[in-house]
Coordinates of N, CA and C in Angstrom, one line a residue:
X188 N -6.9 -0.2 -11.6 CA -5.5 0.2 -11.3 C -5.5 1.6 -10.6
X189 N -6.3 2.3 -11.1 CA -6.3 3.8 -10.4 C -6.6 3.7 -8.5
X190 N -7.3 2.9 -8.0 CA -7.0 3.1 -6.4 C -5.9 2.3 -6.0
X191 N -5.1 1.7 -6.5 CA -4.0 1.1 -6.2 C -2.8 2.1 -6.7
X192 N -2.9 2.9 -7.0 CA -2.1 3.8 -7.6 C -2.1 5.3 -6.8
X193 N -3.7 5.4 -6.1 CA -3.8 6.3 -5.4 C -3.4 5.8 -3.9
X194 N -3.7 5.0 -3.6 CA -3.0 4.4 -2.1 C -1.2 4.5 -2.2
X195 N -1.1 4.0 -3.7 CA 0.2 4.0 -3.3 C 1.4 5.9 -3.3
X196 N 0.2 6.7 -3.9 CA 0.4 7.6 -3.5 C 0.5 8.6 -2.1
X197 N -0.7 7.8 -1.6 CA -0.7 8.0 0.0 C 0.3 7.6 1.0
X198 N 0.5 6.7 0.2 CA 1.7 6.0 1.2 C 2.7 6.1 1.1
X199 N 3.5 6.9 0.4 CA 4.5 7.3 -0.3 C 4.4 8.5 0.1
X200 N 3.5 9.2 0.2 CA 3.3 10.7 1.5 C 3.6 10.9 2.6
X201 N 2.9 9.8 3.0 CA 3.4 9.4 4.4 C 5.2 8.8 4.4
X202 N 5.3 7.8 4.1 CA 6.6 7.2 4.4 C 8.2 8.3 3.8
X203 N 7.5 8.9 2.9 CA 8.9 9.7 2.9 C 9.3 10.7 3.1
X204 N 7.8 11.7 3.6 CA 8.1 13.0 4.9 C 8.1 12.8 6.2
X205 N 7.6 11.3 6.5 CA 8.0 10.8 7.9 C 7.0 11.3 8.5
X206 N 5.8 11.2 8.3 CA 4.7 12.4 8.9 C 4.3 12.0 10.0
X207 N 4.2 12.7 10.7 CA 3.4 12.8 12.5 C 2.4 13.1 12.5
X208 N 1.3 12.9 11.1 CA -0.2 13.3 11.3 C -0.6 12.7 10.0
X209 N -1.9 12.2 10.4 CA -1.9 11.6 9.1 C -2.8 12.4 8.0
X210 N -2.1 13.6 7.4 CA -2.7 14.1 6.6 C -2.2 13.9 5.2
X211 N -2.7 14.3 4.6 CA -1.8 14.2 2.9 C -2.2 15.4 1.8
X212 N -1.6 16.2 1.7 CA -1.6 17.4 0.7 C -1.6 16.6 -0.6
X213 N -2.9 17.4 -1.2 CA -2.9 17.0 -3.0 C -2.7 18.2 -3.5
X214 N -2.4 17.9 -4.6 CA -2.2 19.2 -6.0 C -3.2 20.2 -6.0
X215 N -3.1 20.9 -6.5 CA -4.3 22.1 -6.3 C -5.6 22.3 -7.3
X216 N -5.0 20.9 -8.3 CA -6.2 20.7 -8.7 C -7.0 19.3 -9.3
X217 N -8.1 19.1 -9.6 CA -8.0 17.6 -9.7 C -7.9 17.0 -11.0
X218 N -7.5 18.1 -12.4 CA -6.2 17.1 -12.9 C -4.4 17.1 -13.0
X219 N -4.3 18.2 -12.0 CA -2.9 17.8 -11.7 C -3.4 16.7 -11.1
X220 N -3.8 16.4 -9.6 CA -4.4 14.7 -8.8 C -4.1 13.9 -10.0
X221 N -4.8 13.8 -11.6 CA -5.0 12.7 -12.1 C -3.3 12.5 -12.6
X222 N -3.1 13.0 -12.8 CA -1.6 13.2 -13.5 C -0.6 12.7 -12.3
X223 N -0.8 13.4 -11.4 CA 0.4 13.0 -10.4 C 0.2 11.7 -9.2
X224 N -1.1 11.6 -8.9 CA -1.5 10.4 -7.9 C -1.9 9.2 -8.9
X225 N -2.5 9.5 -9.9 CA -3.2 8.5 -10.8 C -2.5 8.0 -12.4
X226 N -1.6 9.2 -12.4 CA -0.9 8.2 -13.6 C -1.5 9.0 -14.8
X227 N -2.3 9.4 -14.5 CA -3.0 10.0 -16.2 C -2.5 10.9 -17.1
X228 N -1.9 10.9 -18.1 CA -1.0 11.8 -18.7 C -1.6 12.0 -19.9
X229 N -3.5 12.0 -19.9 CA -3.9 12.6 -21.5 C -5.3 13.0 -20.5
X230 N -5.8 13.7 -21.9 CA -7.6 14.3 -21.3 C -8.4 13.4 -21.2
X231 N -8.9 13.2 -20.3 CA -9.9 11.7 -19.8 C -11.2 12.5 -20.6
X232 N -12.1 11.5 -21.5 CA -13.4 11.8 -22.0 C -14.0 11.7 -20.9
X233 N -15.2 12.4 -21.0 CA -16.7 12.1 -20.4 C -17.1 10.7 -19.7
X234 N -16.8 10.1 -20.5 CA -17.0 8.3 -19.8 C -15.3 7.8 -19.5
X235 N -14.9 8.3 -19.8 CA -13.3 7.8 -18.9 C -13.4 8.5 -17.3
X236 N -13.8 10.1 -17.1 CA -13.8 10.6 -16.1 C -14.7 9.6 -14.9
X237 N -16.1 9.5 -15.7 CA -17.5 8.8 -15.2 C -16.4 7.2 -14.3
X238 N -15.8 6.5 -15.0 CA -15.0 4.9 -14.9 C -14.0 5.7 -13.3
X239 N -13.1 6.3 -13.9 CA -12.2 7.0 -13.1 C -12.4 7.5 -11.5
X240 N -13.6 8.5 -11.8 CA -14.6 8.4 -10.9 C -15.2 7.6 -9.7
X241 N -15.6 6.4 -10.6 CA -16.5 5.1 -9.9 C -15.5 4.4 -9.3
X242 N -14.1 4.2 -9.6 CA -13.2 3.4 -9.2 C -12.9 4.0 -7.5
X243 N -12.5 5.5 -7.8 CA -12.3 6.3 -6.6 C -12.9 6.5 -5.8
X244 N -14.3 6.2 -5.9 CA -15.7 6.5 -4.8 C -15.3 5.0 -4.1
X245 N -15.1 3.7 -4.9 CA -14.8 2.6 -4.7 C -14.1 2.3 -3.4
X246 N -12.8 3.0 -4.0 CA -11.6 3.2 -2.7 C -11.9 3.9 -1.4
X247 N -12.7 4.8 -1.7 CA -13.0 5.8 -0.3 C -14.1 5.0 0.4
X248 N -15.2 4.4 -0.5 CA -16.1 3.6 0.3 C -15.6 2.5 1.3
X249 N -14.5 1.8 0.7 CA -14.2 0.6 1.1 C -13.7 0.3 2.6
X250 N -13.8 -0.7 3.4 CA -13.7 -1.2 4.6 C -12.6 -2.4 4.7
X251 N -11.6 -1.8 5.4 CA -10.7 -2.8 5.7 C -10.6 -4.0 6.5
X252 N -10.9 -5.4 7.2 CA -10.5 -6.0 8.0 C -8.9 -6.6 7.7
X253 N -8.5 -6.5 8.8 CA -7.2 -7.8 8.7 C -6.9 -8.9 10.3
X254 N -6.8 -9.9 10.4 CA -6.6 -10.8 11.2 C -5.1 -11.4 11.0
X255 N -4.5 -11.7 12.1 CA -3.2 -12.7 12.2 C -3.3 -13.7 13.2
X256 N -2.3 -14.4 13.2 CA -2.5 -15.8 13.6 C -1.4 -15.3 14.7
X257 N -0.7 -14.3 14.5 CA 0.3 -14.2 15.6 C 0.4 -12.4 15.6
X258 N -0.9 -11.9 16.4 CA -0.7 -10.4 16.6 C 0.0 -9.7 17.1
X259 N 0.5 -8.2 17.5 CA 1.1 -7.3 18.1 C 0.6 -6.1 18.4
X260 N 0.8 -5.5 18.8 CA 0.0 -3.8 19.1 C 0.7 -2.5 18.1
X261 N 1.8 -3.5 16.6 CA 1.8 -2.4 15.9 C 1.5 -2.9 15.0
X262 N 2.8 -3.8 13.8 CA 2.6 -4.1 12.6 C 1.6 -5.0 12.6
X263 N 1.1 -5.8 13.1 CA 0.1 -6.7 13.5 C -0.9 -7.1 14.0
X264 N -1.3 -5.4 14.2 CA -2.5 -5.4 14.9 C -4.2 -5.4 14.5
X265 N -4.9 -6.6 14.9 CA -6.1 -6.7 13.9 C -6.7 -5.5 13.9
X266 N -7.3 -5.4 12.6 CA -8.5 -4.4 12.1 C -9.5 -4.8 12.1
X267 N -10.9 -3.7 12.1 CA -12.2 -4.5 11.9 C -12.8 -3.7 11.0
X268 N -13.0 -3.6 9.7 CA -14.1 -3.2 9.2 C -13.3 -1.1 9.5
X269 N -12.2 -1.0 9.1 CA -11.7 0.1 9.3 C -11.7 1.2 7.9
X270 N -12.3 2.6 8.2 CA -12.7 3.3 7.0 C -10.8 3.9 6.6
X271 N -10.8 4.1 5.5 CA -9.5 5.0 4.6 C -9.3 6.0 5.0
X272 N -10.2 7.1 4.9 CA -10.5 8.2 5.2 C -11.4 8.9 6.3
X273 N -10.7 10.0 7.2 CA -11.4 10.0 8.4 C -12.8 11.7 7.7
X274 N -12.1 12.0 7.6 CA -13.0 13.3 6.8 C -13.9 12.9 5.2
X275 N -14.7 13.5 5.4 CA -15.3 13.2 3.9 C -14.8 13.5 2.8
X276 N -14.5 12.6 1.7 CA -13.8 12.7 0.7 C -14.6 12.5 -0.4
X277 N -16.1 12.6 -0.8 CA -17.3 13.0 -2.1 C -16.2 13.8 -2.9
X278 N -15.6 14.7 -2.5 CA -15.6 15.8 -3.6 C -14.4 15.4 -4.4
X279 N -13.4 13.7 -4.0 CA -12.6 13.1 -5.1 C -13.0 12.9 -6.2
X280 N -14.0 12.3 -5.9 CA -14.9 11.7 -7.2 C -16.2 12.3 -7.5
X281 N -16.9 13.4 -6.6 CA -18.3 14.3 -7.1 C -17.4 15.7 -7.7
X282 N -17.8 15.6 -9.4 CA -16.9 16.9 -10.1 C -18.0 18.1 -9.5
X283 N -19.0 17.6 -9.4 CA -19.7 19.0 -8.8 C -19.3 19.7 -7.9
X284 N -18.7 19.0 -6.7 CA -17.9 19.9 -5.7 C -16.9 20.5 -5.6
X285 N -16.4 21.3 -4.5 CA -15.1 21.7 -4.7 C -14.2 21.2 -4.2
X286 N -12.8 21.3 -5.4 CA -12.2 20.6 -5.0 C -11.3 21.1 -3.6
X287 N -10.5 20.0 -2.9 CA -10.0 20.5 -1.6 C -8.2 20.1 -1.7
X288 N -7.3 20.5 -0.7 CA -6.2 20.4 -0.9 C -5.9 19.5 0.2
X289 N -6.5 18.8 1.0 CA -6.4 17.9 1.9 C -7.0 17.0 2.0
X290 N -6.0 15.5 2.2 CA -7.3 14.4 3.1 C -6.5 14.1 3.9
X291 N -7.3 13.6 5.0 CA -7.0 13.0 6.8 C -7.5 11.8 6.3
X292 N -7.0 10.6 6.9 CA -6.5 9.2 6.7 C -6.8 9.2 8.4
X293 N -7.4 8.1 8.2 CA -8.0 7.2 9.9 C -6.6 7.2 10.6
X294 N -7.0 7.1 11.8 CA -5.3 6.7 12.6 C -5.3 5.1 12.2
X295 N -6.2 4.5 12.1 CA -5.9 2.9 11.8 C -4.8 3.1 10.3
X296 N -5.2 3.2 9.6 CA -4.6 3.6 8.2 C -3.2 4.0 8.2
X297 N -3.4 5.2 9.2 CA -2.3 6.3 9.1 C -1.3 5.1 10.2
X298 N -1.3 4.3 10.8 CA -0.7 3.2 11.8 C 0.1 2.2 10.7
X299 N -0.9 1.4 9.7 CA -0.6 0.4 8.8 C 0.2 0.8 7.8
X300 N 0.1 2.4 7.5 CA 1.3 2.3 6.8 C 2.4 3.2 7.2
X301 N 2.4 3.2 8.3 CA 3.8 4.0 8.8 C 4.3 2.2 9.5
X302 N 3.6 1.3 9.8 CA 4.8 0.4 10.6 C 4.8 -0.8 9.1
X303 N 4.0 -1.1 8.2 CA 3.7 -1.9 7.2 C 4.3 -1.7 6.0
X304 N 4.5 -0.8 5.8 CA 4.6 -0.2 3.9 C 5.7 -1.0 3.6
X305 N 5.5 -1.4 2.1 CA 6.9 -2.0 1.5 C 7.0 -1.8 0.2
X306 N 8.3 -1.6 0.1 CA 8.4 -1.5 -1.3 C 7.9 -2.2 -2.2
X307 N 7.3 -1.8 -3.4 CA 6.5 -2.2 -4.3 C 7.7 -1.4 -6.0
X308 N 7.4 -1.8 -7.2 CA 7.6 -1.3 -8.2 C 7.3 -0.1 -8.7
X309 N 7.7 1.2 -9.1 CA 7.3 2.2 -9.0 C 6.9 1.8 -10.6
X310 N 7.8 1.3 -11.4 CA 7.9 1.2 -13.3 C 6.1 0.1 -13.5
X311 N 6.6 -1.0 -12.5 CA 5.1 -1.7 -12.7 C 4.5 -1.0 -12.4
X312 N 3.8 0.1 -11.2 CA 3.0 0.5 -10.8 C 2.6 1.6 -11.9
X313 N 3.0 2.3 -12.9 CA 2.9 3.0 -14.1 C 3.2 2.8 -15.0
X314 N 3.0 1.3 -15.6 CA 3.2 0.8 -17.2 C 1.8 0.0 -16.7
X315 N 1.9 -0.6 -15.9 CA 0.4 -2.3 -15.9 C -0.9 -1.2 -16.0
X316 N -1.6 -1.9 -16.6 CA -3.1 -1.6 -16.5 C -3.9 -2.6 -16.2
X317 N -3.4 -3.4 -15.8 CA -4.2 -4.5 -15.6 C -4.2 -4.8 -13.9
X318 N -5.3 -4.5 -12.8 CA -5.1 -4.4 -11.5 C -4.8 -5.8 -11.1
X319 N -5.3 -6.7 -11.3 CA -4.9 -8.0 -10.8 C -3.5 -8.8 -11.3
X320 N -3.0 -8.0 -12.4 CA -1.4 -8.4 -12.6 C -0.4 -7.7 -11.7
X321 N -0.9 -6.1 -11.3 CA 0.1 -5.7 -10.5 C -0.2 -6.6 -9.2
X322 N -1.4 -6.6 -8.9 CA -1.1 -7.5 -7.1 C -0.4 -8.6 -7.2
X323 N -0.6 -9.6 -8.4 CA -0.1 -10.5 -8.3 C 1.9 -10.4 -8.4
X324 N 2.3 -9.6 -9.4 CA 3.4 -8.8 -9.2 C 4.2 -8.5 -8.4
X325 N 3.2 -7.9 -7.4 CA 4.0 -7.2 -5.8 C 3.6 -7.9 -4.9
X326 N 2.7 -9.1 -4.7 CA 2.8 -10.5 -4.1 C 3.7 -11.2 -3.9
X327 N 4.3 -11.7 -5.4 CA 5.2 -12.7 -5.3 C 6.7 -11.4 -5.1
X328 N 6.6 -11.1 -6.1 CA 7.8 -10.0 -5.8 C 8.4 -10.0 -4.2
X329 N 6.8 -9.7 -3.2 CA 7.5 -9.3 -1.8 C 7.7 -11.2 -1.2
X330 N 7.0 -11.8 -1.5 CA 7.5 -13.6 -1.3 C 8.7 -13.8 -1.6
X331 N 8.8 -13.5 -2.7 CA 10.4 -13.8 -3.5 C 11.8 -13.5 -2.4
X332 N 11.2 -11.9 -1.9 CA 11.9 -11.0 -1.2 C 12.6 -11.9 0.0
X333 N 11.1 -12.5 0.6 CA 11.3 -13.1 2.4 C 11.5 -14.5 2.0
X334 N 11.5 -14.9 1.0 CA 11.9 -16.1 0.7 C 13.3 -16.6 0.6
X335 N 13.8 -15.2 -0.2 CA 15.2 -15.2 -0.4 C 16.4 -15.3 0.6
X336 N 15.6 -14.3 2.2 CA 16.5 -14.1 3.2 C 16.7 -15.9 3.7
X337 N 15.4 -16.6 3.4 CA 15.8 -17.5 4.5 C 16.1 -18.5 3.3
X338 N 16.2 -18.3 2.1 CA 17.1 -19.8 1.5 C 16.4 -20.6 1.3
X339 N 14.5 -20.0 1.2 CA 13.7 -21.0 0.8 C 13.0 -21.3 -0.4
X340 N 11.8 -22.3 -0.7 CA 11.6 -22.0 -1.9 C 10.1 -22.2 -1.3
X341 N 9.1 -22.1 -2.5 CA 7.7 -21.7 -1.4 C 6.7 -22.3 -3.0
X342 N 5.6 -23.5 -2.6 CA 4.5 -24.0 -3.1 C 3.3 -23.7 -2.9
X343 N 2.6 -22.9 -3.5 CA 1.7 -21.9 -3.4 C 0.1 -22.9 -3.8
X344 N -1.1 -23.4 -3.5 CA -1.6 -23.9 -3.7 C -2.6 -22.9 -4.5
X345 N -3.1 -23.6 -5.6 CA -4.3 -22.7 -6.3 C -5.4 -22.2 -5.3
X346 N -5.9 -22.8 -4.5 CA -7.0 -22.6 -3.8 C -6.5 -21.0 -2.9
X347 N -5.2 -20.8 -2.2 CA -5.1 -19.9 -1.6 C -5.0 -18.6 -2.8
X348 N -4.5 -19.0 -3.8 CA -4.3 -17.3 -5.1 C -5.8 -17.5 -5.3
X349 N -6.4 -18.2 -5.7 CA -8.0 -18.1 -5.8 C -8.5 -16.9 -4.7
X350 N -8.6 -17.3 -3.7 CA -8.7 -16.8 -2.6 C -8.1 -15.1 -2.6
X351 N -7.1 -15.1 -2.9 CA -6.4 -13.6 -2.8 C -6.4 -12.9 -4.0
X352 N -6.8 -13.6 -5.4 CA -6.4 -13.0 -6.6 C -7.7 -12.9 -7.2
X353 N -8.5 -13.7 -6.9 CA -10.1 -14.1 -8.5 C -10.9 -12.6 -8.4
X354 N -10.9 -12.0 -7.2 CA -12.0 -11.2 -7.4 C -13.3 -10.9 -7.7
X355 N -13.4 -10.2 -9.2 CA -14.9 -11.0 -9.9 C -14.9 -12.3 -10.5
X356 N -13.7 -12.9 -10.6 CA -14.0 -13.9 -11.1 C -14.1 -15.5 -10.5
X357 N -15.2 -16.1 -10.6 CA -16.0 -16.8 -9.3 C -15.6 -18.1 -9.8
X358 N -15.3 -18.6 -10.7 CA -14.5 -19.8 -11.0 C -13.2 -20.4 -10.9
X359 N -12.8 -21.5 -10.1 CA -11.7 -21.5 -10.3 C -10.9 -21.8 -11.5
X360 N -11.7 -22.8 -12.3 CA -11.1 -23.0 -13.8 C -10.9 -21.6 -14.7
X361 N -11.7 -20.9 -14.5 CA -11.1 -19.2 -14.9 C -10.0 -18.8 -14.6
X362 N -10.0 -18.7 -13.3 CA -9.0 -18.1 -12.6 C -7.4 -18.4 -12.6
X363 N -7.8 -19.9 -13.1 CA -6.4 -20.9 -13.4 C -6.1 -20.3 -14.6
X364 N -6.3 -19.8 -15.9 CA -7.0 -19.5 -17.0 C -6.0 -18.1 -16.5
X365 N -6.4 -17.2 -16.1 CA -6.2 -16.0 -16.0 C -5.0 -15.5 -14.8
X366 N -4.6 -16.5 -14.4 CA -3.0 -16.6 -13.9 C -2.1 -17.2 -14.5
X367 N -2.5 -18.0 -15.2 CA -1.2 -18.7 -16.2 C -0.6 -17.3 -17.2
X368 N -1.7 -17.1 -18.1 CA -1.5 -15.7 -19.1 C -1.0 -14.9 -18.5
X369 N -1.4 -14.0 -17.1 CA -0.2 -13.2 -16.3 C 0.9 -13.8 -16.0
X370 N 1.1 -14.9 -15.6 CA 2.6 -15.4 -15.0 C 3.3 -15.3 -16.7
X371 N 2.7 -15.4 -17.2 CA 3.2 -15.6 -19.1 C 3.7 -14.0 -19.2
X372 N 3.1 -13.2 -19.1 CA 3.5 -11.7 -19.3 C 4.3 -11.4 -18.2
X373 N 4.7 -12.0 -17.4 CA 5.4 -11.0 -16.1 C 7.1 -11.7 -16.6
X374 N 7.3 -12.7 -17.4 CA 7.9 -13.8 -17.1 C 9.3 -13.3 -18.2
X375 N 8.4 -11.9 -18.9 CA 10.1 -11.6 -19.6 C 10.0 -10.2 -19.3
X376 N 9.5 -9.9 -18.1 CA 9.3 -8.6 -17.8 C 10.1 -8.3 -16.4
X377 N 10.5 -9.4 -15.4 CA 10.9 -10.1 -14.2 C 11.5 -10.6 -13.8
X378 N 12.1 -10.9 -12.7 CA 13.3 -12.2 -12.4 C 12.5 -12.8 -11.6
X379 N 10.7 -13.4 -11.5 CA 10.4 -13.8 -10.7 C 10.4 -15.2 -11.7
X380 N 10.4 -16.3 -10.5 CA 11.2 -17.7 -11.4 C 9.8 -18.8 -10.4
X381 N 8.8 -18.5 -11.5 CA 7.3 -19.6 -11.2 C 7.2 -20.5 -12.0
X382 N 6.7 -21.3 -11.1 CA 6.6 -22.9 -12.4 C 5.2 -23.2 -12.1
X383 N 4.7 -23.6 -13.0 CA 3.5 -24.5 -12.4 C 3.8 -26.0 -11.9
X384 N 3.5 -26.5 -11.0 CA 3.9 -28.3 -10.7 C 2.4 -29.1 -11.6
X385 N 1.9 -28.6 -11.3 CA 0.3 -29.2 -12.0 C -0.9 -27.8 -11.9
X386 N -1.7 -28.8 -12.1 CA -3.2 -27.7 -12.5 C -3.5 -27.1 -10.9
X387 N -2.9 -27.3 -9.9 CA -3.2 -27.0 -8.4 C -1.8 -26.3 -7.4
X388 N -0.7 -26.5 -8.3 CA 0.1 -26.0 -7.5 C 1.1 -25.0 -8.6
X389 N 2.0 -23.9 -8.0 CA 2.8 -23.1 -8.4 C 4.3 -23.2 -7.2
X390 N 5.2 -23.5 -7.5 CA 6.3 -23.6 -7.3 C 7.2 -21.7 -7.6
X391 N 7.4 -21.1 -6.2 CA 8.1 -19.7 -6.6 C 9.7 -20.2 -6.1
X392 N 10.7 -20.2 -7.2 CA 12.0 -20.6 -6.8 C 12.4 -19.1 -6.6
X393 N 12.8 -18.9 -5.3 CA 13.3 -17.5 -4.6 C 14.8 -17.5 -5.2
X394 N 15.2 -16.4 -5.8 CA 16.3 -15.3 -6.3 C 16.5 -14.5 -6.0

């Protein structure tokens, strides 16, 4: 949950000072950061910091591709293997260093979410702990959304949420397993209106 929480703090830096550079001021120190980017409102032990830590090195490590079937030279423009951060960022997650009051965000990054960003749940985004219920959440939530303009309804095949949602988990009989119980929890928490049709398909009736 915590690098989805910190992106979406990024992006929320960006999109609502309207910024012309893609920098992003943090707190001045890194547990105000945990408190105000990450959600954390108690003293993280020793092995909570250690978890905390590993998730955030995770984020900064990570490489983006994206492809479309119908590109553009803004919201739609493919990526390859694109870094988060253009400056070194160790010292998020190494407590040994000092800490710093800035990160610089790639121009690819700093591009995707100035022409991309969309609203998401701020209340989900700070009650779930569970990372693969909020995506799935702010998935259909944004389907629901483009569904609704055009008056459609949309049959979602298991094989493609496999694909976008399993993660670690390499089964799809799991997977089926551990989307039903989320769609079960979101279901009095939401106005999103999912049916299962069978063991292969999900039916989202747009509202």
């Amino acid at each position: 949950i915590y690098p989805r929480r910190l992106f979406s703090y990024i992006s929320k830096a960006i999109v609502t000072s309207r910024a012309e550079q893609p920098v992003i001021q943090l707190p001045r120190s890194k547990s105000q950061f945990l408190r105000e980017a990450l959600g954390i409102d108690y003293t993280p032990s020793k092995s909570d910091m250690a978890t905390i830590n590993k998730h955030i090195q995770a984020f900064c490590e990570c490489l983006l591709s994206i492809s479309y079937s119908n590109p553009n030279d803004k919201a739609r423009k493919p990526r390859d293997r694109i870094n988060f951060f253009a400056n070194d960022c160790a010292w998020l997650y190494d407590d040994s260093q000092d800490w710093k009051r800035e990160l610089i965000l790639t121009e690819d990054l700093f591009e995707l979410i100035r022409y991309s960003a969309v609203p998401i749940s701020a209340r989900a985004l700070s009650t779930f702990t569970n990372a693969r219920k909020l995506d799935i959440f702010n998935y259909f939530t944004y389907q629901n959304y483009n569904l609704q303009l055009k008056k459609m309804d949309y049959v979602f095949e298991i094989e493609e949420l496999f694909n976008l949602f399993a993660g670690d988990i390499a089964e799809l009989k799991e997977f089926r397993r551990s989307l039903r119980n989320i769609l079960a929890d979101l279901e009095p928490v939401s106005y999103l209106n999912i049916a299962a049709l069978n063991k292969f398909q999900y039916k989202l009736v747009s509202n």
